[in-house]
PDB file of C-alpha atoms in Angstrom:
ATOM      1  CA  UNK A  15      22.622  -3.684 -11.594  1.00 43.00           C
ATOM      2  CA  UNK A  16      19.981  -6.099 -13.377  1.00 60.00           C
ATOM      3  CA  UNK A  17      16.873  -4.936 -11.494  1.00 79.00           C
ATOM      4  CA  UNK A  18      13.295  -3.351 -12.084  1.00 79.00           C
ATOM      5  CA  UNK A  19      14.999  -1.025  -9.441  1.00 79.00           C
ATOM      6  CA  UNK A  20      17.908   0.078 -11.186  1.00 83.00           C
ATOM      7  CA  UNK A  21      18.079   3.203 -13.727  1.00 87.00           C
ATOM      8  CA  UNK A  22      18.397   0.848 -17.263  1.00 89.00           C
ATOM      9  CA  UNK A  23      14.833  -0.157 -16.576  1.00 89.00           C
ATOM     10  CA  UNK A  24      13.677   3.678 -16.466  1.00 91.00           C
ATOM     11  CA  UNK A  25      15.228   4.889 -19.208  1.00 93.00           C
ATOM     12  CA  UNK A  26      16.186   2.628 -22.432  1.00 94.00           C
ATOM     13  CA  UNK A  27      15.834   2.451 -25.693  1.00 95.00           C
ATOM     14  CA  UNK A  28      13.092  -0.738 -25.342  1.00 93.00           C
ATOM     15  CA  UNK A  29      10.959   1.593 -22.745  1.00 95.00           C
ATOM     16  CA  UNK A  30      11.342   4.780 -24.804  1.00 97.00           C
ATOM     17  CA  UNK A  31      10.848   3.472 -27.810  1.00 96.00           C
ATOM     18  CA  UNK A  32       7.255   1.605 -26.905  1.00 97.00           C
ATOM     19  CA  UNK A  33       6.215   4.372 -24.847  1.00 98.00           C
ATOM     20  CA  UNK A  34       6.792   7.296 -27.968  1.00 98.00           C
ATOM     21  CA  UNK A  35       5.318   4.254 -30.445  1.00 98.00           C
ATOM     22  CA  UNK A  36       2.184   4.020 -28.034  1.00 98.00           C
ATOM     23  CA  UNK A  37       1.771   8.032 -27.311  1.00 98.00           C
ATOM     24  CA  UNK A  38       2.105   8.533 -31.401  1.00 98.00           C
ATOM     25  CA  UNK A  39      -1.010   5.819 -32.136  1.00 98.00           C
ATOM     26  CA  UNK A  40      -3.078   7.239 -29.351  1.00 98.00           C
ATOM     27  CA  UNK A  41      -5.175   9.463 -31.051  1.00 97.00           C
ATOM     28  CA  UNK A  42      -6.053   7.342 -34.338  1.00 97.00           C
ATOM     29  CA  UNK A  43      -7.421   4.145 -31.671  1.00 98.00           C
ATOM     30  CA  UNK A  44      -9.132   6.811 -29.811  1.00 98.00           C
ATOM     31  CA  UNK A  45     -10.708   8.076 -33.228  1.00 96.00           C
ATOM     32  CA  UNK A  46     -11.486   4.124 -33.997  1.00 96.00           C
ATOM     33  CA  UNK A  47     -12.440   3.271 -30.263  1.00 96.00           C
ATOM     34  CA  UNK A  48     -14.976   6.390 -30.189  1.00 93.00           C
ATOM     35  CA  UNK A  49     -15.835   8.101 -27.100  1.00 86.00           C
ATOM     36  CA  UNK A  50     -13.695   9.858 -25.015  1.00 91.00           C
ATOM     37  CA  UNK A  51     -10.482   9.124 -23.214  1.00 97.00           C
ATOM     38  CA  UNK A  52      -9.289  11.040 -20.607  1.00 97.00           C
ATOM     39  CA  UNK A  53      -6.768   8.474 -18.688  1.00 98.00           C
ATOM     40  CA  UNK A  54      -9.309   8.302 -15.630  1.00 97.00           C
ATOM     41  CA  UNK A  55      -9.756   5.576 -13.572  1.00 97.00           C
ATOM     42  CA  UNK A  56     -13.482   5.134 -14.719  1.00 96.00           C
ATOM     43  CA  UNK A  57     -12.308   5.084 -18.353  1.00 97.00           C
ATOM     44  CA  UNK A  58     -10.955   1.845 -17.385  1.00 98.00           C
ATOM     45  CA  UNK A  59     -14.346   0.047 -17.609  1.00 97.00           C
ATOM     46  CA  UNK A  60     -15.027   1.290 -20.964  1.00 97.00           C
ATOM     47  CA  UNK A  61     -11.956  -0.072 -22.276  1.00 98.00           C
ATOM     48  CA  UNK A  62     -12.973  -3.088 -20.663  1.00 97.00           C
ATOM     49  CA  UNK A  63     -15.634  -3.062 -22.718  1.00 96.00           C
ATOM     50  CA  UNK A  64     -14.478  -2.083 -25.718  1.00 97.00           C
ATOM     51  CA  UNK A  65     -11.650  -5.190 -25.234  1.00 97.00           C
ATOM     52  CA  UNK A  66     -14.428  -7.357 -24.131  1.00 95.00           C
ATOM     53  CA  UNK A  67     -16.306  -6.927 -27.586  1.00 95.00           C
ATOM     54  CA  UNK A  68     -13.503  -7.062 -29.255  1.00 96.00           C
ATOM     55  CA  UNK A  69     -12.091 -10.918 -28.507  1.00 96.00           C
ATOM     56  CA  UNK A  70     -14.504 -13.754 -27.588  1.00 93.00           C
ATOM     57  CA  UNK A  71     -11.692 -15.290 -25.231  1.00 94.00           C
ATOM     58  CA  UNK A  72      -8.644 -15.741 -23.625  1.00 95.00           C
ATOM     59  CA  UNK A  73      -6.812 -16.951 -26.599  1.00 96.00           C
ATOM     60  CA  UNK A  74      -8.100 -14.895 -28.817  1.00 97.00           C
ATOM     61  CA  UNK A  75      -6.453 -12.135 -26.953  1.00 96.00           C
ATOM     62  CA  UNK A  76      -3.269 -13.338 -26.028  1.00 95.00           C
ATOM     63  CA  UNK A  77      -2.795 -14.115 -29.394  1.00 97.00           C
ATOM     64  CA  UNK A  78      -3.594 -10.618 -30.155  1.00 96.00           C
ATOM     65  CA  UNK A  79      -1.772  -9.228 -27.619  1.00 93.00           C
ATOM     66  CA  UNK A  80       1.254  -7.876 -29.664  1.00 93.00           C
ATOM     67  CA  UNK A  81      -0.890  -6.216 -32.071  1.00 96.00           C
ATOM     68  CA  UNK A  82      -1.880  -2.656 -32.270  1.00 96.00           C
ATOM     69  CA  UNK A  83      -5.426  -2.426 -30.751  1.00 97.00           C
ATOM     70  CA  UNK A  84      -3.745  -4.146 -28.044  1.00 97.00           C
ATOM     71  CA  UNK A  85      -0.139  -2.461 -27.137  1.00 97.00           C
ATOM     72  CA  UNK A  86      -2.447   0.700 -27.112  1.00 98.00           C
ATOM     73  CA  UNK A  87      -4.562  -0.085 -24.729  1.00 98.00           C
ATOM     74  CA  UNK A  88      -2.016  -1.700 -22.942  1.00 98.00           C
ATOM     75  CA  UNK A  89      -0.221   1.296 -22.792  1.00 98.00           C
ATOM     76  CA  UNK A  90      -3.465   3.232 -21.951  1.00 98.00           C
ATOM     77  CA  UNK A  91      -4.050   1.259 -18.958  1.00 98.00           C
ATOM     78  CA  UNK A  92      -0.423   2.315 -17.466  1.00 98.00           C
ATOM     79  CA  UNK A  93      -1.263   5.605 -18.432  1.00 98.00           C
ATOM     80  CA  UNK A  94      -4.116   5.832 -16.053  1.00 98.00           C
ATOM     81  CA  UNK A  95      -2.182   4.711 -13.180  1.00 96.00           C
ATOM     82  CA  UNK A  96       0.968   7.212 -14.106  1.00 97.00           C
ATOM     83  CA  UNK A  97      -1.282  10.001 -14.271  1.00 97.00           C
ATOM     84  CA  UNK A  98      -3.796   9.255 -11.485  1.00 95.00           C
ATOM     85  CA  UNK A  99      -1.154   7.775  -8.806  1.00 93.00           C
ATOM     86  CA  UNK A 100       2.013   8.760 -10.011  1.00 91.00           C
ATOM     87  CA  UNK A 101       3.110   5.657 -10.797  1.00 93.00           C
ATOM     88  CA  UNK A 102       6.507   4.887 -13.582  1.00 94.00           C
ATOM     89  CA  UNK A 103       6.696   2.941 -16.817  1.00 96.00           C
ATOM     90  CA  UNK A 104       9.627   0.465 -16.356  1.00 93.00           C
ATOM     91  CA  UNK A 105      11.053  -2.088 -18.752  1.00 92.00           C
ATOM     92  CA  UNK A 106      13.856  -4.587 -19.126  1.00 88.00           C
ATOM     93  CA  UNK A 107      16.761  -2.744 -21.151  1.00 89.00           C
ATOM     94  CA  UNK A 108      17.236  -6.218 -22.857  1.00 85.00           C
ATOM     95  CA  UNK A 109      14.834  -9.485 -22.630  1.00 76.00           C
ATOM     96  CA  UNK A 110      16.306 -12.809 -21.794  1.00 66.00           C
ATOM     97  CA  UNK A 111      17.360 -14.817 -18.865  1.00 61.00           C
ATOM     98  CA  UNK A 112      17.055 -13.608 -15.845  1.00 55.00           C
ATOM     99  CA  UNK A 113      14.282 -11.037 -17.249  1.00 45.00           C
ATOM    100  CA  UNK A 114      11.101 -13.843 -17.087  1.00 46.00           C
ATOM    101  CA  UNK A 115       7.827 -12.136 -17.848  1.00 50.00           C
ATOM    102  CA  UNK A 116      10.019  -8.633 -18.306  1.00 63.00           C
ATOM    103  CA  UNK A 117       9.688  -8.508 -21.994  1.00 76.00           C
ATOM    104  CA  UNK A 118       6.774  -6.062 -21.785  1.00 87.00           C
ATOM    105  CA  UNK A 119       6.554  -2.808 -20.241  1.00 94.00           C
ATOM    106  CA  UNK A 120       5.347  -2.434 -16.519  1.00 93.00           C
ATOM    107  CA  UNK A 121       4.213  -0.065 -14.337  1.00 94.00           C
ATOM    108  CA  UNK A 122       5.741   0.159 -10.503  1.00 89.00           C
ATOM    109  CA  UNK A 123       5.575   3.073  -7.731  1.00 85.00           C
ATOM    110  CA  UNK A 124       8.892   4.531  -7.833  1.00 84.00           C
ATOM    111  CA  UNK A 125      10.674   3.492  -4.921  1.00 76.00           C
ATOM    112  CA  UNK A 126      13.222   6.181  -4.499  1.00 76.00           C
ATOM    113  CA  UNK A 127      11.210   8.160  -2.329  1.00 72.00           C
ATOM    114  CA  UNK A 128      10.614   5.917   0.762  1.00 69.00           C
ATOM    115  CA  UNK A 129      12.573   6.504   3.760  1.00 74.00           C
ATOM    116  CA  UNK A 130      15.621   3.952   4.563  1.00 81.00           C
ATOM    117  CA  UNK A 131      12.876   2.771   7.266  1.00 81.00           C
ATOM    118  CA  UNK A 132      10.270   1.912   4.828  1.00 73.00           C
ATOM    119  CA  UNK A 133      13.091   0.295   2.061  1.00 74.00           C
ATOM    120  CA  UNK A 134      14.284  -2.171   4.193  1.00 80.00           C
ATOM    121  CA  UNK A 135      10.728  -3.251   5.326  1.00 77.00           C
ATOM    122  CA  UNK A 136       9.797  -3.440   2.055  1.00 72.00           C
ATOM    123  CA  UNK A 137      13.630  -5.644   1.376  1.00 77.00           C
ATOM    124  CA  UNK A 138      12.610  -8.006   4.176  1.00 79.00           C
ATOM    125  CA  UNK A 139       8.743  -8.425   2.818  1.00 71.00           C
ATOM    126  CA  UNK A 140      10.306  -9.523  -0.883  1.00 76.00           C
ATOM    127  CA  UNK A 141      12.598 -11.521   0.550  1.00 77.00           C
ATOM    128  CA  UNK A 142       9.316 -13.558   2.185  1.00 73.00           C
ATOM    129  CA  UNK A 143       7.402 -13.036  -1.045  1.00 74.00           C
ATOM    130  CA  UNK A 144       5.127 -10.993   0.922  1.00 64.00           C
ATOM    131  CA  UNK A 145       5.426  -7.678  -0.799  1.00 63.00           C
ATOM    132  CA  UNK A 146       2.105  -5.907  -1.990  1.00 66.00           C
ATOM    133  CA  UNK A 147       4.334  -3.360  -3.964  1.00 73.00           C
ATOM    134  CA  UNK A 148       1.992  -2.070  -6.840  1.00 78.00           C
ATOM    135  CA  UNK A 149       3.212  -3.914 -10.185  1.00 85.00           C
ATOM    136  CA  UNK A 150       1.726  -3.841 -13.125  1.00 91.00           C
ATOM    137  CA  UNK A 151       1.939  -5.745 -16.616  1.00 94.00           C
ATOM    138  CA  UNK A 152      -0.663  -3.882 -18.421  1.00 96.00           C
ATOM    139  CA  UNK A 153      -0.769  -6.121 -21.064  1.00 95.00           C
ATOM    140  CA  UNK A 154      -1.355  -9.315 -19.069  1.00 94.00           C
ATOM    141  CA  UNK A 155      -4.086  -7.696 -17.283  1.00 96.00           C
ATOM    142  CA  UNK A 156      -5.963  -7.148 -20.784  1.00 96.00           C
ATOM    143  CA  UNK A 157      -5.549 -10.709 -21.254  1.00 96.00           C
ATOM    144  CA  UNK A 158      -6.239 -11.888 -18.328  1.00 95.00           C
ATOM    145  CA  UNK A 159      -9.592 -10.277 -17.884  1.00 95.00           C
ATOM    146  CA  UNK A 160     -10.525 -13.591 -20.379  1.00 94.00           C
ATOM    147  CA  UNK A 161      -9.321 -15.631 -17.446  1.00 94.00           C
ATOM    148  CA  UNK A 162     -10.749 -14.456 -14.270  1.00 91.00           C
ATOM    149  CA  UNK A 163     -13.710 -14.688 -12.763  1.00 80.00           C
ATOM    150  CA  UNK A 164     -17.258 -12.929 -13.533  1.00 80.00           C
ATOM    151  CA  UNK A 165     -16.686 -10.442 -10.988  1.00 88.00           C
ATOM    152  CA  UNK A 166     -13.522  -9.648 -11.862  1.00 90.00           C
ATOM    153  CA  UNK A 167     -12.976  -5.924 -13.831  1.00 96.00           C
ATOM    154  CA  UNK A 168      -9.797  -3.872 -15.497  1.00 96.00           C
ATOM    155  CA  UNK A 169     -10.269  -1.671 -12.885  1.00 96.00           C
ATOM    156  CA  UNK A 170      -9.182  -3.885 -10.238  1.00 95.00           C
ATOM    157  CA  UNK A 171      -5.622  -3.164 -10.796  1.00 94.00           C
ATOM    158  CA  UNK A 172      -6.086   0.223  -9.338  1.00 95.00           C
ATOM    159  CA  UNK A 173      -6.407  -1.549  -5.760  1.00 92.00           C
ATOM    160  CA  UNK A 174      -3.040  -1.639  -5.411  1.00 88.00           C
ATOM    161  CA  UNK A 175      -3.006   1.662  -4.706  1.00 86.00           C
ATOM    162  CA  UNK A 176      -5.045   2.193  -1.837  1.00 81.00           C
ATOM    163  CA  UNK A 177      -2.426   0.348   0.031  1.00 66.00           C
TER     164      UNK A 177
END
């Protein structure tokens, strides 16, 4: 099975692999960032901040987006949302067709503790495009923060979960 659903996107050598990568440089961009991070939801807007001051716009920052400074706090902003909601890290076992905008790690709820009631609700809502299943790309919301509006803030992906 090919889907964000399935166990391959839980548990692979991609996901595993960025995950220990991102959990090993923690500590030395937390030494360089300053301040302290303790993966809550208000730490959010000082990474905002800190990602705000670092890039002057959008494509400064999706250009950067690969690097370092970035796939940290990238994986910092899934972080808060595994931690504080319980949410999972999930990630294409192998990129390519039939994977579009898979090629970086995501965050999801896990799904395997709904009722067969609530599954097929949620089947029939996908199947309209109308699902409000919390999703993630931590990266792209970095980026993206270049993009939206003034009002717009990091923190906003934590909506999702008041659903």
């Amino acid at each position: 099975m090919d889907t964000i659903d399935s166990p391959e996107w839980s548990d692979n050598p991609r996901l595993n692999g960025w995950l220990a990568a991102q959990r090993e440089a923690f500590p030395a961009w937390a030494r360089e960032a300053g301040g302290e991070w303790d993966f809550s939801p208000a730490s959010l807007d000082r990474l905002e901040a800190l990602v705000r001051g670092r890039f002057g716009s959008y494509e400064e920052a999706d250009a950067a987006s690969g690097d370092p400074f970035m796939t940290v706090a990238a994986w910092y902003v899934g972080e808060v949302q595994v931690r504080e909601f319980g949410a999972v890290w999930k990630c294409a076992p192998v990129p390519g067709p039939g994977h579009y905008a898979r090629t970086r790690p995501l965050v999801t709820m896990p799904k395997d503790q709904l009722t067969e009631e609530e599954r097929e609700r949620l089947r029939e809502a996908e199947e309209l495009y109308e699902s409000d299943w919390p999703l993630c790309n931590p990266a792209d919301e970095l980026v993206a923060l270049f993009a939206r509006g003034p009002g717009a803030r990091l923190r906003d992906v934590l909506e999702q979960y008041e659903r």
